[in-house]
């Protein structure tokens, strides 16, 4: 089955090339603008600015090579079981025959394709966060679900979590490092959220910086700034209306014998009034800024997160 130019994983009987897994050049060239125009379609890692950057930093460096060797040994015994687990988690909406075929492809990745997976992780490790946004979007657009790029990212995430649980790579979560990619002004929100399994909350991902802010800190950090900007806009509109009214009253007070001249003056007053109103309408005040990095916030995407416990550690996932 091919949708557009994308082959779905259940239709594949061989590994993709490394080039096939990379975002197209046009997407790579516009990577830094993706959060503003396509954030809702990107694959996200709650609490992190980039899903793929997190994978790269977690298991794609030269210091992680031993972890891949340990993983290879373990997969000699349980690649099939892990592939079935992946399909049960990520492909549960597919009919049975496609799930079975998808599991065969994932098993191929976990055996013959392990070096390919390692190469992708290494590539992601070499990229900056902003460059990884193209990878976050690749495989998530219309018609790309269940494609090889879609699958590779999720398999790598599964393997990274397994490496962390086995102690082969360090845990790079905010909780482990004592660092915060979200709610920097009010530290510990994400860590506190993870303490209660099953808990759900609305979080906000800010564009274009892609930091996360919890529902409690969002109005506290950004709501005040928005209210202040609206108040400045209200004051500016009030001053513009007062100035236009004064001009109209002054014109009416002038003794004019020529009716045509009076008409021209009132037309000019009306024009100035319209210009003042338009200027007030366009005035929005300063954009709010991200509490983590101070960058201007152009938009915010909200998502419901659910706290989970995996391997005795708290994690979070995006839910509908």
PDB file of C-alpha atoms in Angstrom:
ATOM      1  CA  UNK A   1       0.000   0.000   0.000  1.00  0.00           C
ATOM      2  CA  UNK A   2       1.393   3.375  -1.038  1.00  0.00           C
ATOM      3  CA  UNK A   3      -0.206   6.695  -0.050  1.00  0.00           C
ATOM      4  CA  UNK A   4       1.150   9.403  -2.344  1.00  0.00           C
ATOM      5  CA  UNK A   5       4.857   8.602  -2.493  1.00  0.00           C
ATOM      6  CA  UNK A   6       4.881   6.982   0.954  1.00  0.00           C
ATOM      7  CA  UNK A   7       5.063   3.216   1.437  1.00  0.00           C
ATOM      8  CA  UNK A   8       3.487   1.938   4.639  1.00  0.00           C
ATOM      9  CA  UNK A   9       5.477  -0.402   6.860  1.00  0.00           C
ATOM     10  CA  UNK A  10       3.149  -3.369   6.443  1.00  0.00           C
ATOM     11  CA  UNK A  11       3.883  -3.297   2.690  1.00  0.00           C
ATOM     12  CA  UNK A  12       7.659  -3.361   3.087  1.00  0.00           C
ATOM     13  CA  UNK A  13       9.785  -6.470   2.925  1.00  0.00           C
ATOM     14  CA  UNK A  14      13.151  -4.709   3.067  1.00  0.00           C
ATOM     15  CA  UNK A  15      14.830  -1.938   5.043  1.00  0.00           C
ATOM     16  CA  UNK A  16      14.583   1.687   3.898  1.00  0.00           C
ATOM     17  CA  UNK A  17      17.724   3.558   2.971  1.00  0.00           C
ATOM     18  CA  UNK A  18      19.094   6.214   5.300  1.00  0.00           C
ATOM     19  CA  UNK A  19      18.248   8.866   2.693  1.00  0.00           C
ATOM     20  CA  UNK A  20      14.617   7.742   2.650  1.00  0.00           C
ATOM     21  CA  UNK A  21      14.330   8.399   6.374  1.00  0.00           C
ATOM     22  CA  UNK A  22      15.572  11.990   6.201  1.00  0.00           C
ATOM     23  CA  UNK A  23      13.227  14.959   5.745  1.00  0.00           C
ATOM     24  CA  UNK A  24      13.169  16.388   2.244  1.00  0.00           C
ATOM     25  CA  UNK A  25      15.530  19.336   1.565  1.00  0.00           C
ATOM     26  CA  UNK A  26      12.716  21.914   1.494  1.00  0.00           C
ATOM     27  CA  UNK A  27      11.551  20.814   4.943  1.00  0.00           C
ATOM     28  CA  UNK A  28      15.085  20.906   6.324  1.00  0.00           C
ATOM     29  CA  UNK A  29      15.601  24.396   4.900  1.00  0.00           C
ATOM     30  CA  UNK A  30      12.494  25.701   6.667  1.00  0.00           C
ATOM     31  CA  UNK A  31      12.973  23.787   9.917  1.00  0.00           C
ATOM     32  CA  UNK A  32      13.145  26.827  12.200  1.00  0.00           C
ATOM     33  CA  UNK A  33       9.716  28.056  11.068  1.00  0.00           C
ATOM     34  CA  UNK A  34       7.948  24.706  11.616  1.00  0.00           C
ATOM     35  CA  UNK A  35       6.788  25.373  15.226  1.00  0.00           C
ATOM     36  CA  UNK A  36       4.789  28.422  14.142  1.00  0.00           C
ATOM     37  CA  UNK A  37       3.098  26.819  11.136  1.00  0.00           C
ATOM     38  CA  UNK A  38       2.914  23.083  11.867  1.00  0.00           C
ATOM     39  CA  UNK A  39       3.401  22.481  15.591  1.00  0.00           C
ATOM     40  CA  UNK A  40       0.146  20.560  16.002  1.00  0.00           C
ATOM     41  CA  UNK A  41       1.320  17.870  13.558  1.00  0.00           C
ATOM     42  CA  UNK A  42       4.806  17.382  15.001  1.00  0.00           C
ATOM     43  CA  UNK A  43       5.735  14.354  17.059  1.00  0.00           C
ATOM     44  CA  UNK A  44       6.324  15.762  20.555  1.00  0.00           C
ATOM     45  CA  UNK A  45       8.079  14.601  23.701  1.00  0.00           C
ATOM     46  CA  UNK A  46       6.255  16.163  26.676  1.00  0.00           C
ATOM     47  CA  UNK A  47       8.509  18.555  28.540  1.00  0.00           C
ATOM     48  CA  UNK A  48      11.118  18.617  25.749  1.00  0.00           C
ATOM     49  CA  UNK A  49      11.585  21.099  22.940  1.00  0.00           C
ATOM     50  CA  UNK A  50      12.157  18.361  20.353  1.00  0.00           C
ATOM     51  CA  UNK A  51      11.267  14.676  20.194  1.00  0.00           C
ATOM     52  CA  UNK A  52      14.118  13.748  17.842  1.00  0.00           C
ATOM     53  CA  UNK A  53      16.689  15.919  19.603  1.00  0.00           C
ATOM     54  CA  UNK A  54      15.883  14.083  22.839  1.00  0.00           C
ATOM     55  CA  UNK A  55      16.468  10.737  21.108  1.00  0.00           C
ATOM     56  CA  UNK A  56      19.765  11.910  19.616  1.00  0.00           C
ATOM     57  CA  UNK A  57      21.124  13.242  22.883  1.00  0.00           C
ATOM     58  CA  UNK A  58      19.888  10.178  24.723  1.00  0.00           C
ATOM     59  CA  UNK A  59      21.440   7.407  22.635  1.00  0.00           C
ATOM     60  CA  UNK A  60      23.109   8.818  19.507  1.00  0.00           C
ATOM     61  CA  UNK A  61      26.521   9.919  20.780  1.00  0.00           C
ATOM     62  CA  UNK A  62      29.827   8.056  20.521  1.00  0.00           C
ATOM     63  CA  UNK A  63      29.627   7.487  24.276  1.00  0.00           C
ATOM     64  CA  UNK A  64      26.516   5.386  23.703  1.00  0.00           C
ATOM     65  CA  UNK A  65      28.143   2.814  21.401  1.00  0.00           C
ATOM     66  CA  UNK A  66      28.527   0.276  24.197  1.00  0.00           C
ATOM     67  CA  UNK A  67      24.820   0.596  24.944  1.00  0.00           C
ATOM     68  CA  UNK A  68      24.010  -0.379  21.357  1.00  0.00           C
ATOM     69  CA  UNK A  69      26.240  -3.419  21.660  1.00  0.00           C
ATOM     70  CA  UNK A  70      24.451  -4.441  24.844  1.00  0.00           C
ATOM     71  CA  UNK A  71      21.126  -3.881  23.090  1.00  0.00           C
ATOM     72  CA  UNK A  72      22.196  -6.036  20.131  1.00  0.00           C
ATOM     73  CA  UNK A  73      22.950  -8.933  22.444  1.00  0.00           C
ATOM     74  CA  UNK A  74      19.585  -8.616  24.168  1.00  0.00           C
ATOM     75  CA  UNK A  75      17.691  -8.385  20.888  1.00  0.00           C
ATOM     76  CA  UNK A  76      19.182 -11.699  19.797  1.00  0.00           C
ATOM     77  CA  UNK A  77      16.677 -13.196  22.227  1.00  0.00           C
ATOM     78  CA  UNK A  78      13.657 -10.869  22.318  1.00  0.00           C
ATOM     79  CA  UNK A  79      13.439  -8.912  19.034  1.00  0.00           C
ATOM     80  CA  UNK A  80      10.194 -10.666  18.103  1.00  0.00           C
ATOM     81  CA  UNK A  81       8.590  -9.988  21.477  1.00  0.00           C
ATOM     82  CA  UNK A  82       9.617  -6.319  21.347  1.00  0.00           C
ATOM     83  CA  UNK A  83       8.235  -5.971  17.810  1.00  0.00           C
ATOM     84  CA  UNK A  84       4.895  -7.391  18.922  1.00  0.00           C
ATOM     85  CA  UNK A  85       4.881  -5.025  21.906  1.00  0.00           C
ATOM     86  CA  UNK A  86       5.523  -2.089  19.589  1.00  0.00           C
ATOM     87  CA  UNK A  87       2.670  -3.058  17.275  1.00  0.00           C
ATOM     88  CA  UNK A  88       0.279  -3.572  20.176  1.00  0.00           C
ATOM     89  CA  UNK A  89       1.091  -0.061  21.390  1.00  0.00           C
ATOM     90  CA  UNK A  90       1.450   1.898  18.147  1.00  0.00           C
ATOM     91  CA  UNK A  91      -0.542  -0.028  15.525  1.00  0.00           C
ATOM     92  CA  UNK A  92      -3.563  -1.179  17.502  1.00  0.00           C
ATOM     93  CA  UNK A  93      -5.993   0.486  15.082  1.00  0.00           C
ATOM     94  CA  UNK A  94      -4.793  -1.603  12.133  1.00  0.00           C
ATOM     95  CA  UNK A  95      -6.543  -4.801  11.019  1.00  0.00           C
ATOM     96  CA  UNK A  96      -4.849  -8.069  12.112  1.00  0.00           C
ATOM     97  CA  UNK A  97      -3.101  -8.820   8.815  1.00  0.00           C
ATOM     98  CA  UNK A  98      -1.512  -5.367   8.672  1.00  0.00           C
ATOM     99  CA  UNK A  99      -0.477  -5.569  12.310  1.00  0.00           C
ATOM    100  CA  UNK A 100       1.226  -8.889  11.623  1.00  0.00           C
ATOM    101  CA  UNK A 101       3.036  -7.475   8.587  1.00  0.00           C
ATOM    102  CA  UNK A 102       4.029  -4.365  10.555  1.00  0.00           C
ATOM    103  CA  UNK A 103       5.461  -6.552  13.317  1.00  0.00           C
ATOM    104  CA  UNK A 104       7.622  -8.353  10.755  1.00  0.00           C
ATOM    105  CA  UNK A 105       9.010  -5.023   9.551  1.00  0.00           C
ATOM    106  CA  UNK A 106       9.753  -3.836  13.097  1.00  0.00           C
ATOM    107  CA  UNK A 107      11.475  -7.152  13.833  1.00  0.00           C
ATOM    108  CA  UNK A 108      13.580  -6.618  10.702  1.00  0.00           C
ATOM    109  CA  UNK A 109      14.545  -3.185  12.062  1.00  0.00           C
ATOM    110  CA  UNK A 110      15.508  -4.655  15.427  1.00  0.00           C
ATOM    111  CA  UNK A 111      17.758  -7.290  13.876  1.00  0.00           C
ATOM    112  CA  UNK A 112      19.176  -6.573  10.435  1.00  0.00           C
ATOM    113  CA  UNK A 113      18.374  -2.863  10.716  1.00  0.00           C
ATOM    114  CA  UNK A 114      19.917  -2.158  14.108  1.00  0.00           C
ATOM    115  CA  UNK A 115      22.891  -0.385  12.532  1.00  0.00           C
ATOM    116  CA  UNK A 116      20.475   1.796  10.544  1.00  0.00           C
ATOM    117  CA  UNK A 117      18.686   2.754  13.756  1.00  0.00           C
ATOM    118  CA  UNK A 118      22.015   3.614  15.349  1.00  0.00           C
ATOM    119  CA  UNK A 119      22.949   5.757  12.337  1.00  0.00           C
ATOM    120  CA  UNK A 120      19.715   7.744  12.597  1.00  0.00           C
ATOM    121  CA  UNK A 121      20.282   8.311  16.323  1.00  0.00           C
ATOM    122  CA  UNK A 122      23.838   9.443  15.561  1.00  0.00           C
ATOM    123  CA  UNK A 123      22.569  11.901  12.957  1.00  0.00           C
ATOM    124  CA  UNK A 124      20.045  13.341  15.403  1.00  0.00           C
ATOM    125  CA  UNK A 125      22.808  13.678  18.014  1.00  0.00           C
ATOM    126  CA  UNK A 126      24.742  15.924  15.627  1.00  0.00           C
ATOM    127  CA  UNK A 127      21.866  18.358  15.077  1.00  0.00           C
ATOM    128  CA  UNK A 128      20.724  21.403  17.016  1.00  0.00           C
ATOM    129  CA  UNK A 129      17.207  21.501  18.441  1.00  0.00           C
ATOM    130  CA  UNK A 130      15.933  23.757  15.660  1.00  0.00           C
ATOM    131  CA  UNK A 131      17.279  21.398  12.988  1.00  0.00           C
ATOM    132  CA  UNK A 132      15.499  18.460  14.612  1.00  0.00           C
ATOM    133  CA  UNK A 133      12.088  20.082  14.194  1.00  0.00           C
ATOM    134  CA  UNK A 134      12.075  18.975  10.537  1.00  0.00           C
ATOM    135  CA  UNK A 135      12.617  15.388  11.731  1.00  0.00           C
ATOM    136  CA  UNK A 136       9.827  15.832  14.309  1.00  0.00           C
ATOM    137  CA  UNK A 137       7.413  16.736  11.510  1.00  0.00           C
ATOM    138  CA  UNK A 138       8.653  14.202   8.946  1.00  0.00           C
ATOM    139  CA  UNK A 139       6.382  11.166   8.952  1.00  0.00           C
ATOM    140  CA  UNK A 140       3.549  13.004  10.753  1.00  0.00           C
ATOM    141  CA  UNK A 141       1.893  14.808   7.845  1.00  0.00           C
ATOM    142  CA  UNK A 142      -1.225  13.665   6.034  1.00  0.00           C
ATOM    143  CA  UNK A 143      -0.724  10.224   4.487  1.00  0.00           C
ATOM    144  CA  UNK A 144       2.592   9.603   6.268  1.00  0.00           C
ATOM    145  CA  UNK A 145       1.298   7.628   9.259  1.00  0.00           C
ATOM    146  CA  UNK A 146       2.813   4.129   9.418  1.00  0.00           C
ATOM    147  CA  UNK A 147       5.572   5.136   7.003  1.00  0.00           C
ATOM    148  CA  UNK A 148       9.205   4.211   7.661  1.00  0.00           C
ATOM    149  CA  UNK A 149      10.109   7.684   9.085  1.00  0.00           C
ATOM    150  CA  UNK A 150       7.022   7.509  11.336  1.00  0.00           C
ATOM    151  CA  UNK A 151       8.055   4.070  12.562  1.00  0.00           C
ATOM    152  CA  UNK A 152      11.784   4.740  13.012  1.00  0.00           C
ATOM    153  CA  UNK A 153      11.226   7.585  15.489  1.00  0.00           C
ATOM    154  CA  UNK A 154       8.899   5.544  17.651  1.00  0.00           C
ATOM    155  CA  UNK A 155      11.134   2.483  17.628  1.00  0.00           C
ATOM    156  CA  UNK A 156      14.096   4.640  18.660  1.00  0.00           C
ATOM    157  CA  UNK A 157      12.067   6.107  21.510  1.00  0.00           C
ATOM    158  CA  UNK A 158      11.178   2.586  22.674  1.00  0.00           C
ATOM    159  CA  UNK A 159      14.827   1.521  22.541  1.00  0.00           C
ATOM    160  CA  UNK A 160      16.004   4.648  24.389  1.00  0.00           C
ATOM    161  CA  UNK A 161      13.566   3.997  27.219  1.00  0.00           C
ATOM    162  CA  UNK A 162      14.803   0.408  27.383  1.00  0.00           C
ATOM    163  CA  UNK A 163      18.444   1.519  27.519  1.00  0.00           C
ATOM    164  CA  UNK A 164      17.624   3.891  30.376  1.00  0.00           C
ATOM    165  CA  UNK A 165      15.801   1.192  32.339  1.00  0.00           C
ATOM    166  CA  UNK A 166      18.720  -1.199  31.834  1.00  0.00           C
ATOM    167  CA  UNK A 167      21.195   1.444  33.002  1.00  0.00           C
ATOM    168  CA  UNK A 168      23.143   1.438  29.728  1.00  0.00           C
ATOM    169  CA  UNK A 169      22.645   5.177  29.130  1.00  0.00           C
ATOM    170  CA  UNK A 170      21.972   7.998  31.599  1.00  0.00           C
ATOM    171  CA  UNK A 171      18.470   9.258  32.166  1.00  0.00           C
ATOM    172  CA  UNK A 172      18.365  12.687  30.510  1.00  0.00           C
ATOM    173  CA  UNK A 173      14.909  13.617  31.747  1.00  0.00           C
ATOM    174  CA  UNK A 174      14.339  16.868  33.586  1.00  0.00           C
ATOM    175  CA  UNK A 175      13.690  14.912  36.755  1.00  0.00           C
ATOM    176  CA  UNK A 176      17.033  13.096  36.597  1.00  0.00           C
ATOM    177  CA  UNK A 177      19.148  16.116  35.672  1.00  0.00           C
ATOM    178  CA  UNK A 178      17.485  18.694  37.882  1.00  0.00           C
ATOM    179  CA  UNK A 179      17.075  20.817  34.751  1.00  0.00           C
ATOM    180  CA  UNK A 180      13.843  22.261  33.408  1.00  0.00           C
ATOM    181  CA  UNK A 181      12.735  22.651  29.817  1.00  0.00           C
ATOM    182  CA  UNK A 182       9.366  23.893  31.029  1.00  0.00           C
ATOM    183  CA  UNK A 183       8.059  26.330  33.626  1.00  0.00           C
ATOM    184  CA  UNK A 184      11.550  27.675  34.346  1.00  0.00           C
ATOM    185  CA  UNK A 185      10.127  30.485  36.431  1.00  0.00           C
ATOM    186  CA  UNK A 186       8.291  28.001  38.637  1.00  0.00           C
ATOM    187  CA  UNK A 187      10.664  25.038  38.761  1.00  0.00           C
ATOM    188  CA  UNK A 188       9.476  21.508  39.300  1.00  0.00           C
ATOM    189  CA  UNK A 189       6.031  21.600  37.661  1.00  0.00           C
ATOM    190  CA  UNK A 190       6.678  18.694  35.305  1.00  0.00           C
ATOM    191  CA  UNK A 191       8.352  16.651  38.029  1.00  0.00           C
ATOM    192  CA  UNK A 192       5.470  17.286  40.431  1.00  0.00           C
ATOM    193  CA  UNK A 193       2.984  16.356  37.707  1.00  0.00           C
ATOM    194  CA  UNK A 194       4.694  12.971  37.170  1.00  0.00           C
ATOM    195  CA  UNK A 195       4.331  11.936  40.800  1.00  0.00           C
ATOM    196  CA  UNK A 196       0.685  10.874  40.469  1.00  0.00           C
ATOM    197  CA  UNK A 197       0.156   8.149  37.862  1.00  0.00           C
ATOM    198  CA  UNK A 198      -3.024   8.644  35.850  1.00  0.00           C
ATOM    199  CA  UNK A 199      -3.141  12.369  36.506  1.00  0.00           C
ATOM    200  CA  UNK A 200      -4.146  14.485  33.512  1.00  0.00           C
ATOM    201  CA  UNK A 201      -3.454  18.161  32.939  1.00  0.00           C
ATOM    202  CA  UNK A 202      -3.468  20.616  30.079  1.00  0.00           C
ATOM    203  CA  UNK A 203      -0.018  21.868  29.062  1.00  0.00           C
ATOM    204  CA  UNK A 204       0.999  24.510  26.544  1.00  0.00           C
ATOM    205  CA  UNK A 205       3.823  24.309  24.018  1.00  0.00           C
ATOM    206  CA  UNK A 206       4.979  27.772  22.993  1.00  0.00           C
ATOM    207  CA  UNK A 207       6.012  28.776  19.494  1.00  0.00           C
ATOM    208  CA  UNK A 208       8.521  29.405  18.154  1.00  0.00           C
ATOM    209  CA  UNK A 209      10.796  28.352  21.042  1.00  0.00           C
ATOM    210  CA  UNK A 210       8.894  25.092  21.807  1.00  0.00           C
ATOM    211  CA  UNK A 211       9.185  25.253  25.604  1.00  0.00           C
ATOM    212  CA  UNK A 212       6.355  23.739  27.641  1.00  0.00           C
ATOM    213  CA  UNK A 213       4.327  25.540  30.309  1.00  0.00           C
ATOM    214  CA  UNK A 214       1.770  23.892  32.612  1.00  0.00           C
ATOM    215  CA  UNK A 215      -1.836  25.043  32.922  1.00  0.00           C
ATOM    216  CA  UNK A 216      -1.148  26.679  36.292  1.00  0.00           C
ATOM    217  CA  UNK A 217       1.926  28.606  35.146  1.00  0.00           C
ATOM    218  CA  UNK A 218       0.542  29.505  31.721  1.00  0.00           C
ATOM    219  CA  UNK A 219      -1.852  32.212  32.943  1.00  0.00           C
ATOM    220  CA  UNK A 220       0.578  33.194  35.678  1.00  0.00           C
ATOM    221  CA  UNK A 221       3.503  33.621  33.300  1.00  0.00           C
ATOM    222  CA  UNK A 222       1.755  34.674  30.103  1.00  0.00           C
ATOM    223  CA  UNK A 223      -1.736  35.754  31.113  1.00  0.00           C
ATOM    224  CA  UNK A 224      -0.477  38.811  32.971  1.00  0.00           C
ATOM    225  CA  UNK A 225       1.572  39.861  29.959  1.00  0.00           C
ATOM    226  CA  UNK A 226      -1.418  39.425  27.649  1.00  0.00           C
ATOM    227  CA  UNK A 227      -3.664  41.444  29.972  1.00  0.00           C
ATOM    228  CA  UNK A 228      -1.062  44.218  30.160  1.00  0.00           C
ATOM    229  CA  UNK A 229      -0.800  44.314  26.362  1.00  0.00           C
ATOM    230  CA  UNK A 230      -4.578  44.489  26.032  1.00  0.00           C
ATOM    231  CA  UNK A 231      -4.717  47.328  28.548  1.00  0.00           C
ATOM    232  CA  UNK A 232      -2.100  49.253  26.567  1.00  0.00           C
ATOM    233  CA  UNK A 233      -4.171  48.699  23.428  1.00  0.00           C
ATOM    234  CA  UNK A 234      -7.310  49.943  25.222  1.00  0.00           C
ATOM    235  CA  UNK A 235      -5.555  53.095  26.419  1.00  0.00           C
ATOM    236  CA  UNK A 236      -4.168  53.772  22.919  1.00  0.00           C
ATOM    237  CA  UNK A 237      -7.624  53.311  21.362  1.00  0.00           C
ATOM    238  CA  UNK A 238      -9.168  55.643  23.958  1.00  0.00           C
ATOM    239  CA  UNK A 239      -6.579  58.343  23.258  1.00  0.00           C
ATOM    240  CA  UNK A 240      -7.106  58.023  19.497  1.00  0.00           C
ATOM    241  CA  UNK A 241     -10.875  58.363  19.891  1.00  0.00           C
ATOM    242  CA  UNK A 242     -10.469  61.414  22.136  1.00  0.00           C
ATOM    243  CA  UNK A 243      -8.099  63.083  19.657  1.00  0.00           C
ATOM    244  CA  UNK A 244     -10.528  62.472  16.784  1.00  0.00           C
ATOM    245  CA  UNK A 245     -13.417  63.885  18.822  1.00  0.00           C
ATOM    246  CA  UNK A 246     -11.424  67.010  19.680  1.00  0.00           C
ATOM    247  CA  UNK A 247     -10.590  67.549  16.010  1.00  0.00           C
ATOM    248  CA  UNK A 248     -14.249  67.192  15.044  1.00  0.00           C
ATOM    249  CA  UNK A 249     -15.402  69.612  17.748  1.00  0.00           C
ATOM    250  CA  UNK A 250     -12.778  72.162  16.722  1.00  0.00           C
ATOM    251  CA  UNK A 251     -13.853  71.969  13.101  1.00  0.00           C
ATOM    252  CA  UNK A 252     -17.500  72.469  14.007  1.00  0.00           C
ATOM    253  CA  UNK A 253     -16.633  75.545  16.061  1.00  0.00           C
ATOM    254  CA  UNK A 254     -14.993  77.316  13.133  1.00  0.00           C
ATOM    255  CA  UNK A 255     -17.163  79.975  11.460  1.00  0.00           C
ATOM    256  CA  UNK A 256     -17.245  79.057   7.801  1.00  0.00           C
ATOM    257  CA  UNK A 257     -19.118  80.932   5.119  1.00  0.00           C
ATOM    258  CA  UNK A 258     -18.207  78.598   2.288  1.00  0.00           C
ATOM    259  CA  UNK A 259     -20.208  75.349   2.515  1.00  0.00           C
ATOM    260  CA  UNK A 260     -17.799  73.570   0.175  1.00  0.00           C
ATOM    261  CA  UNK A 261     -14.894  74.492   2.438  1.00  0.00           C
ATOM    262  CA  UNK A 262     -16.842  73.140   5.433  1.00  0.00           C
ATOM    263  CA  UNK A 263     -17.476  69.873   3.596  1.00  0.00           C
ATOM    264  CA  UNK A 264     -13.759  69.509   2.852  1.00  0.00           C
ATOM    265  CA  UNK A 265     -12.817  70.134   6.478  1.00  0.00           C
ATOM    266  CA  UNK A 266     -15.301  67.560   7.759  1.00  0.00           C
ATOM    267  CA  UNK A 267     -14.062  65.031   5.206  1.00  0.00           C
ATOM    268  CA  UNK A 268     -10.524  65.538   6.507  1.00  0.00           C
ATOM    269  CA  UNK A 269     -11.719  65.112  10.109  1.00  0.00           C
ATOM    270  CA  UNK A 270     -13.509  61.902   9.136  1.00  0.00           C
ATOM    271  CA  UNK A 271     -10.388  60.623   7.401  1.00  0.00           C
ATOM    272  CA  UNK A 272      -8.241  61.337  10.474  1.00  0.00           C
ATOM    273  CA  UNK A 273     -10.820  59.573  12.648  1.00  0.00           C
ATOM    274  CA  UNK A 274     -10.708  56.486  10.432  1.00  0.00           C
ATOM    275  CA  UNK A 275      -6.904  56.462  10.458  1.00  0.00           C
ATOM    276  CA  UNK A 276      -6.831  56.753  14.243  1.00  0.00           C
ATOM    277  CA  UNK A 277      -9.334  53.919  14.633  1.00  0.00           C
ATOM    278  CA  UNK A 278      -7.347  51.726  12.243  1.00  0.00           C
ATOM    279  CA  UNK A 279      -4.127  52.402  14.128  1.00  0.00           C
ATOM    280  CA  UNK A 280      -5.779  51.512  17.417  1.00  0.00           C
ATOM    281  CA  UNK A 281      -7.187  48.314  15.898  1.00  0.00           C
ATOM    282  CA  UNK A 282      -3.723  47.217  14.736  1.00  0.00           C
ATOM    283  CA  UNK A 283      -2.103  47.966  18.074  1.00  0.00           C
ATOM    284  CA  UNK A 284      -1.654  44.787  20.085  1.00  0.00           C
ATOM    285  CA  UNK A 285       1.113  45.732  22.464  1.00  0.00           C
ATOM    286  CA  UNK A 286       4.195  43.584  22.968  1.00  0.00           C
ATOM    287  CA  UNK A 287       3.859  39.837  22.516  1.00  0.00           C
ATOM    288  CA  UNK A 288       4.206  37.800  25.715  1.00  0.00           C
ATOM    289  CA  UNK A 289       7.566  36.139  26.300  1.00  0.00           C
ATOM    290  CA  UNK A 290       8.459  32.563  27.213  1.00  0.00           C
ATOM    291  CA  UNK A 291       9.272  32.249  30.940  1.00  0.00           C
ATOM    292  CA  UNK A 292      12.036  29.732  30.137  1.00  0.00           C
ATOM    293  CA  UNK A 293      14.077  31.568  27.519  1.00  0.00           C
ATOM    294  CA  UNK A 294      12.591  35.054  27.164  1.00  0.00           C
ATOM    295  CA  UNK A 295      11.751  34.561  23.460  1.00  0.00           C
ATOM    296  CA  UNK A 296       8.682  36.268  22.078  1.00  0.00           C
ATOM    297  CA  UNK A 297       5.675  33.958  21.990  1.00  0.00           C
ATOM    298  CA  UNK A 298       3.824  33.983  18.690  1.00  0.00           C
ATOM    299  CA  UNK A 299       1.449  31.100  19.402  1.00  0.00           C
ATOM    300  CA  UNK A 300       0.723  28.387  21.937  1.00  0.00           C
ATOM    301  CA  UNK A 301      -0.448  24.842  21.245  1.00  0.00           C
ATOM    302  CA  UNK A 302      -2.263  23.048  24.060  1.00  0.00           C
ATOM    303  CA  UNK A 303      -2.199  19.316  24.756  1.00  0.00           C
ATOM    304  CA  UNK A 304      -3.545  17.067  27.467  1.00  0.00           C
ATOM    305  CA  UNK A 305      -0.747  15.155  29.190  1.00  0.00           C
ATOM    306  CA  UNK A 306      -1.150  12.016  31.264  1.00  0.00           C
ATOM    307  CA  UNK A 307       1.329  11.009  33.965  1.00  0.00           C
ATOM    308  CA  UNK A 308       2.448   7.379  33.727  1.00  0.00           C
ATOM    309  CA  UNK A 309       4.814   5.038  35.515  1.00  0.00           C
ATOM    310  CA  UNK A 310       7.175   2.951  33.415  1.00  0.00           C
ATOM    311  CA  UNK A 311       9.902   0.869  34.932  1.00  0.00           C
ATOM    312  CA  UNK A 312       9.260   2.493  38.302  1.00  0.00           C
ATOM    313  CA  UNK A 313       9.861   5.992  36.895  1.00  0.00           C
ATOM    314  CA  UNK A 314       7.454   8.768  36.095  1.00  0.00           C
ATOM    315  CA  UNK A 315       6.915   9.763  32.466  1.00  0.00           C
ATOM    316  CA  UNK A 316       4.219  11.551  30.518  1.00  0.00           C
ATOM    317  CA  UNK A 317       2.381  11.096  27.271  1.00  0.00           C
ATOM    318  CA  UNK A 318       0.055  13.188  25.118  1.00  0.00           C
ATOM    319  CA  UNK A 319      -3.559  12.068  25.180  1.00  0.00           C
ATOM    320  CA  UNK A 320      -6.592  13.241  23.274  1.00  0.00           C
TER     321      UNK A 320
END
